[in-house]
mmCIF file of C-alpha atoms in Angstrom:
data_model
loop_
_atom_site.group_PDB
_atom_site.id
_atom_site.type_symbol
_atom_site.label_atom_id
_atom_site.label_comp_id
_atom_site.label_asym_id
_atom_site.label_seq_id
_atom_site.Cartn_x
_atom_site.Cartn_y
_atom_site.Cartn_z
ATOM 1 C CA MET N 1 105.973 82.182 133.585
ATOM 2 C CA ILE N 2 102.531 83.698 133.540
ATOM 3 C CA ILE N 3 102.233 86.886 131.417
ATOM 4 C CA SER N 4 99.495 89.144 130.130
ATOM 5 C CA ALA N 5 97.993 88.965 126.634
ATOM 6 C CA ASP N 6 99.654 92.231 125.835
ATOM 7 C CA ALA N 7 103.087 90.925 126.898
ATOM 8 C CA PHE N 8 102.554 87.744 124.834
ATOM 9 C CA TYR N 9 101.588 89.838 121.769
ATOM 10 C CA HIS N 10 104.748 91.950 122.082
ATOM 11 C CA ALA N 11 106.850 88.780 122.504
ATOM 12 C CA ILE N 12 105.465 87.649 119.146
ATOM 13 C CA LEU N 13 106.119 91.027 117.500
ATOM 14 C CA PHE N 14 109.705 91.112 118.779
ATOM 15 C CA GLN N 15 110.318 87.374 118.096
ATOM 16 C CA ASP N 16 111.171 86.719 121.787
ATOM 17 C CA TYR N 17 111.178 82.941 121.530
ATOM 18 C CA ALA N 18 112.196 82.379 125.196
ATOM 19 C CA THR N 19 109.283 84.411 126.573
ATOM 20 C CA ILE N 20 106.851 82.707 124.220
ATOM 21 C CA ARG N 21 108.032 79.286 125.182
ATOM 22 C CA SER N 22 108.019 80.032 128.920
ATOM 23 C CA ALA N 23 104.484 81.430 128.691
ATOM 24 C CA ILE N 24 103.239 78.391 126.757
ATOM 25 C CA ASP N 25 104.902 76.063 129.251
ATOM 26 C CA ALA N 26 103.146 77.879 132.041
ATOM 27 C CA GLY N 27 99.787 77.221 130.391
ATOM 28 C CA PHE N 28 99.257 80.498 128.459
ATOM 29 C CA ASP N 29 96.035 80.263 126.341
ATOM 30 C CA VAL N 30 97.334 80.635 122.790
ATOM 31 C CA ASN N 31 93.709 80.778 121.469
ATOM 32 C CA GLY N 32 92.940 83.933 123.506
ATOM 33 C CA LEU N 33 92.874 87.399 121.895
ATOM 34 C CA CYS N 34 95.340 90.225 121.836
ATOM 35 C CA SER N 35 94.590 93.187 124.127
ATOM 36 C CA ASN N 36 92.462 94.840 121.343
ATOM 37 C CA GLY N 37 89.968 91.994 121.882
ATOM 38 C CA ARG N 38 89.832 91.229 118.155
ATOM 39 C CA THR N 39 93.155 89.827 116.880
ATOM 40 C CA SER N 40 94.194 86.300 117.606
ATOM 41 C CA PHE N 41 97.824 85.465 118.427
ATOM 42 C CA VAL N 42 98.255 83.426 115.276
ATOM 43 C CA GLN N 43 97.035 86.365 113.268
ATOM 44 C CA ALA N 44 99.557 88.558 114.978
ATOM 45 C CA ALA N 45 102.307 86.075 114.090
ATOM 46 C CA GLN N 46 101.239 85.628 110.473
ATOM 47 C CA PRO N 47 102.717 88.770 108.823
ATOM 48 C CA ALA N 48 106.344 88.021 109.769
ATOM 49 C CA LYS N 49 105.869 84.338 108.823
ATOM 50 C CA ASP N 50 108.313 83.344 111.549
ATOM 51 C CA LEU N 51 108.111 79.597 111.354
ATOM 52 C CA VAL N 52 109.636 79.105 114.804
ATOM 53 C CA ILE N 53 106.874 81.066 116.465
ATOM 54 C CA LEU N 54 104.111 79.623 114.314
ATOM 55 C CA ARG N 55 105.209 76.069 115.059
ATOM 56 C CA MET N 56 105.292 76.783 118.776
ATOM 57 C CA LEU N 57 101.737 78.128 118.502
ATOM 58 C CA TYR N 58 100.671 75.139 116.461
ATOM 59 C CA GLU N 59 102.217 72.648 118.964
ATOM 60 C CA ALA N 60 100.479 74.500 121.808
ATOM 61 C CA GLY N 61 97.085 73.918 120.135
ATOM 62 C CA ALA N 62 96.507 77.219 118.395
ATOM 63 C CA VAL N 63 93.554 77.208 115.991
ATOM 64 C CA PRO N 64 94.351 78.672 112.522
ATOM 65 C CA ASP N 65 91.919 81.286 111.460
ATOM 66 C CA THR N 66 93.089 82.392 108.005
ATOM 67 C CA PRO N 67 93.515 80.238 104.847
ATOM 68 C CA TRP N 68 97.264 80.666 104.906
ATOM 69 C CA LEU N 69 97.553 79.439 108.493
ATOM 70 C CA GLU N 70 95.257 76.512 107.795
ATOM 71 C CA GLU N 71 97.522 75.401 104.989
ATOM 72 C CA LEU N 72 100.665 75.903 107.079
ATOM 73 C CA PHE N 73 99.288 73.990 110.113
ATOM 74 C CA ASN N 74 98.155 71.194 107.811
ATOM 75 C CA ASP N 75 101.780 71.004 106.555
ATOM 76 C CA PHE N 76 102.988 70.886 110.100
ATOM 77 C CA ALA N 77 100.549 68.040 110.806
ATOM 78 C CA ASN N 78 101.788 66.109 107.856
ATOM 79 C CA GLY N 79 105.460 66.564 108.575
ATOM 80 C CA ILE N 80 106.089 68.843 105.567
ATOM 81 C CA GLU N 81 109.161 70.979 106.035
ATOM 82 C CA GLN N 82 108.742 74.716 105.423
ATOM 83 C CA VAL N 83 111.383 77.115 104.180
ATOM 84 C CA LYS N 84 110.935 80.771 105.174
ATOM 85 C CA ALA N 85 110.415 82.861 102.099
ATOM 86 C CA PRO N 86 112.447 86.053 101.658
ATOM 87 C CA SER N 87 110.643 89.218 102.585
ATOM 88 C CA PRO N 88 108.705 90.789 99.685
ATOM 89 C CA CYS N 89 109.975 94.218 100.789
ATOM 90 C CA VAL N 90 113.636 93.636 100.125
ATOM 91 C CA ASP N 91 113.371 95.781 96.999
ATOM 92 C CA ALA N 92 114.821 99.268 97.763
ATOM 93 C CA GLY N 93 111.895 100.746 95.788
ATOM 94 C CA THR N 94 109.204 99.367 98.081
ATOM 95 C CA PRO N 95 106.900 102.304 98.977
ATOM 96 C CA ASP N 96 106.580 103.391 102.577
ATOM 97 C CA PHE N 97 102.949 104.383 103.408
ATOM 98 C CA THR N 98 103.706 105.299 107.086
ATOM 99 C CA ASP N 99 103.543 109.043 106.686
ATOM 100 C CA GLU N 100 100.754 109.080 104.092
ATOM 101 C CA PHE N 101 98.438 106.117 104.149
ATOM 102 C CA THR N 102 95.661 106.042 101.600
ATOM 103 C CA VAL N 103 94.189 103.335 99.456
ATOM 104 C CA ALA N 104 94.854 105.520 96.395
ATOM 105 C CA ARG N 105 98.494 104.451 96.746
ATOM 106 C CA PHE N 106 97.687 100.722 96.426
ATOM 107 C CA GLU N 107 99.164 99.046 93.402
ATOM 108 C CA TYR N 108 97.027 96.005 92.414
ATOM 109 C CA GLN N 109 99.041 93.088 91.095
ATOM 110 C CA ALA N 110 96.581 90.354 90.152
ATOM 111 C CA GLY N 111 92.884 89.544 90.502
ATOM 112 C CA MET N 112 91.144 86.171 90.586
ATOM 113 C CA LEU N 113 87.468 85.280 90.236
ATOM 114 C CA TYR N 114 86.615 81.974 91.768
ATOM 115 C CA PHE N 115 83.389 81.344 89.952
ATOM 116 C CA SER N 116 80.698 79.012 91.010
ATOM 117 C CA GLU N 117 76.980 78.785 90.048
ATOM 118 C CA VAL N 118 76.168 78.829 93.739
ATOM 119 C CA SER N 119 78.420 81.521 95.235
ATOM 120 C CA SER N 120 81.619 83.143 93.875
ATOM 121 C CA ASP N 121 84.671 84.770 95.485
ATOM 122 C CA ILE N 122 87.250 87.341 94.378
ATOM 123 C CA LYS N 123 90.792 87.773 95.554
ATOM 124 C CA ILE N 124 92.922 90.851 94.545
ATOM 125 C CA LYS N 125 96.606 90.963 95.410
ATOM 126 C CA ILE N 126 98.214 94.220 96.417
ATOM 127 C CA LYS N 127 101.860 95.045 95.768
ATOM 128 C CA PRO N 128 103.804 94.815 99.034
ATOM 129 C CA PHE N 129 104.422 98.063 100.956
ATOM 130 C CA ILE N 130 105.842 99.243 104.258
ATOM 131 C CA LEU N 131 103.655 100.530 107.041
ATOM 132 C CA GLU N 132 104.921 101.524 110.526
ATOM 133 C CA GLY N 133 108.169 99.702 109.879
ATOM 134 C CA GLU N 134 106.398 96.429 108.925
ATOM 135 C CA CYS N 135 106.489 94.789 105.527
ATOM 136 C CA VAL N 136 102.892 94.345 104.380
ATOM 137 C CA LYS N 137 101.858 91.672 101.920
ATOM 138 C CA THR N 138 98.159 91.561 101.692
ATOM 139 C CA SER N 139 95.098 91.272 99.484
ATOM 140 C CA ILE N 140 91.406 92.011 99.293
ATOM 141 C CA ARG N 141 89.158 88.954 99.817
ATOM 142 C CA ALA N 142 85.545 89.050 98.788
ATOM 143 C CA ASP N 143 83.486 85.995 99.630
ATOM 144 C CA GLY N 144 79.884 84.907 99.058
ATOM 145 C CA ILE N 145 79.171 86.880 95.879
ATOM 146 C CA ALA N 146 75.755 86.074 94.370
ATOM 147 C CA LEU N 147 76.076 86.032 90.577
ATOM 148 C CA PRO N 148 74.195 84.364 87.692
ATOM 149 C CA PRO N 149 74.958 80.648 87.282
ATOM 150 C CA THR N 150 76.908 80.940 84.017
ATOM 151 C CA LEU N 151 79.867 83.196 82.920
ATOM 152 C CA ASP N 152 78.052 84.093 79.716
ATOM 153 C CA GLU N 153 75.520 86.111 81.782
ATOM 154 C CA LEU N 154 78.186 88.403 83.307
ATOM 155 C CA PRO N 155 79.467 90.688 80.482
ATOM 156 C CA ASP N 156 77.870 94.116 80.124
ATOM 157 C CA ARG N 157 75.937 93.764 83.375
ATOM 158 C CA THR N 158 76.216 95.640 86.732
ATOM 159 C CA PHE N 159 75.360 93.819 89.979
ATOM 160 C CA ASN N 160 74.543 95.923 93.072
ATOM 161 C CA PHE N 161 74.981 94.734 96.668
ATOM 162 C CA PRO N 162 73.843 95.878 100.073
ATOM 163 C CA PHE N 163 76.271 96.467 102.965
ATOM 164 C CA ASN N 164 76.681 94.281 106.024
ATOM 165 C CA PRO N 165 74.441 93.181 107.773
ATOM 166 C CA ASP N 166 71.740 93.324 105.120
ATOM 167 C CA ASP N 167 70.944 90.091 103.277
ATOM 168 C CA GLY N 168 72.986 89.628 100.103
ATOM 169 C CA TYR N 169 76.038 91.599 101.253
ATOM 170 C CA ILE N 170 79.548 90.598 100.138
ATOM 171 C CA ASP N 171 81.820 89.488 102.969
ATOM 172 C CA ALA N 172 84.968 91.423 101.907
ATOM 173 C CA SER N 173 87.995 92.541 103.854
ATOM 174 C CA ILE N 174 91.650 93.406 103.742
ATOM 175 C CA TYR N 175 94.060 92.064 106.302
ATOM 176 C CA LEU N 176 96.111 94.980 107.700
ATOM 177 C CA CYS N 177 97.615 95.860 111.108
ATOM 178 C CA TYR N 178 96.804 92.468 112.502
ATOM 179 C CA GLY N 179 93.112 92.587 111.691
ATOM 180 C CA HIS N 180 90.527 92.086 109.012
ATOM 181 C CA ASN N 181 89.359 95.513 107.907
ATOM 182 C CA SER N 182 85.979 95.688 106.229
ATOM 183 C CA VAL N 183 85.614 96.499 102.592
ATOM 184 C CA ASN N 184 82.061 97.322 101.564
ATOM 185 C CA ILE N 185 81.411 96.526 97.907
ATOM 186 C CA SER N 186 78.387 98.225 96.430
ATOM 187 C CA SER N 187 78.625 97.085 92.821
ATOM 188 C CA ILE N 188 80.558 95.019 90.325
ATOM 189 C CA SER N 189 80.300 95.769 86.611
ATOM 190 C CA PHE N 190 81.626 93.120 84.242
ATOM 191 C CA LYS N 191 82.846 93.888 80.770
ATOM 192 C CA ASN N 192 84.835 91.814 78.342
ATOM 193 C CA LEU N 193 84.897 87.997 78.715
ATOM 194 C CA THR N 194 87.639 86.320 76.708
ATOM 195 C CA PRO N 195 86.546 83.685 74.245
ATOM 196 C CA ASP N 196 88.182 80.925 76.242
ATOM 197 C CA LYS N 197 86.424 82.191 79.337
ATOM 198 C CA GLN N 198 89.705 82.468 81.276
ATOM 199 C CA GLN N 199 89.567 86.247 82.043
ATOM 200 C CA ILE N 200 86.983 89.004 82.516
ATOM 201 C CA ASP N 201 87.283 92.679 83.053
ATOM 202 C CA ALA N 202 85.491 94.233 86.021
ATOM 203 C CA VAL N 203 84.837 97.582 87.657
ATOM 204 C CA ILE N 204 84.404 97.294 91.415
ATOM 205 C CA GLU N 205 83.030 100.068 93.675
ATOM 206 C CA MET N 206 84.502 99.719 97.177
ATOM 207 C CA ILE N 207 84.556 101.520 100.487
ATOM 208 C CA PHE N 208 87.388 100.644 102.887
ATOM 209 C CA VAL N 209 86.518 100.957 106.598
ATOM 210 C CA PHE N 210 89.620 100.976 108.771
ATOM 211 C CA ASP N 211 88.567 102.795 111.999
ATOM 212 C CA GLU N 212 87.181 99.595 113.673
ATOM 213 C CA ILE N 213 90.689 98.027 113.594
ATOM 214 C CA ILE N 214 93.017 100.985 112.997
ATOM 215 C CA PRO N 215 91.765 104.142 114.797
ATOM 216 C CA GLY N 216 92.649 107.312 112.885
ATOM 217 C CA TYR N 217 92.847 105.696 109.445
ATOM 218 C CA PRO N 218 90.333 107.185 107.030
ATOM 219 C CA THR N 219 87.262 105.545 105.494
ATOM 220 C CA GLU N 220 87.885 105.741 101.779
ATOM 221 C CA ALA N 221 85.973 104.967 98.579
ATOM 222 C CA GLN N 222 87.697 103.575 95.538
ATOM 223 C CA THR N 223 86.706 102.569 92.036
ATOM 224 C CA LEU N 224 88.910 99.718 90.797
ATOM 225 C CA GLU N 225 89.150 98.612 87.195
ATOM 226 C CA ILE N 226 90.856 95.243 86.959
ATOM 227 C CA SER N 227 91.130 92.096 84.864
ATOM 228 C CA LEU N 228 90.189 88.920 86.786
ATOM 229 C CA ALA N 229 91.565 85.549 85.894
ATOM 230 C CA ILE N 230 88.765 82.953 86.162
ATOM 231 C CA GLN N 231 88.865 79.709 88.104
ATOM 232 C CA THR N 232 85.705 77.673 87.915
ATOM 233 C CA ILE N 233 84.726 75.929 91.130
ATOM 234 C CA ASP N 234 82.462 72.855 90.939
#
């Protein structure tokens, strides 16, 4: 059965296994893009973590394009059985952002600084929430951060960064609504570094840009104060 990219996308969203299997058997290109021209089909399948669909895409030759998918597909390749995790939105108190979406409502759970003398990364987890009926479990990823080569040089200093596409920008984004939405980071100020060098406090100036992926969602600035656990990367 030959179907359109839009029909295949909706089959993924509605977990229509029969349609997905029929389309794949008919030669559907699982490495194409959804009708928005930006989101891959494996990205569309990732939020629900439906292992049946993800395995069908893997077996059809889909290329993983997020770290989570790369790890999952590697497990598939090595015959490691996966158990679907319970939804993080089962808690009755999970906030619903559908009627009032703003980054001011984000609750940050944990932050990690992957420190290297060459180039560092930051990951900040956001507490799960509901948006347009979907359970959202996401985080901010910031890669390619140019910092001094030792941790001792970070406290009590502010580092300023240009925006994409200028040289030296931080490649940062948040995965939301089946796409990577840009997060422009203009500065990071570091404060207290613990004596064991396992944690450091930071103030991060960010601008969230959603309209490229999610029309109608506002561009918003936010100042985030957070403690970052440190993992040193060789």
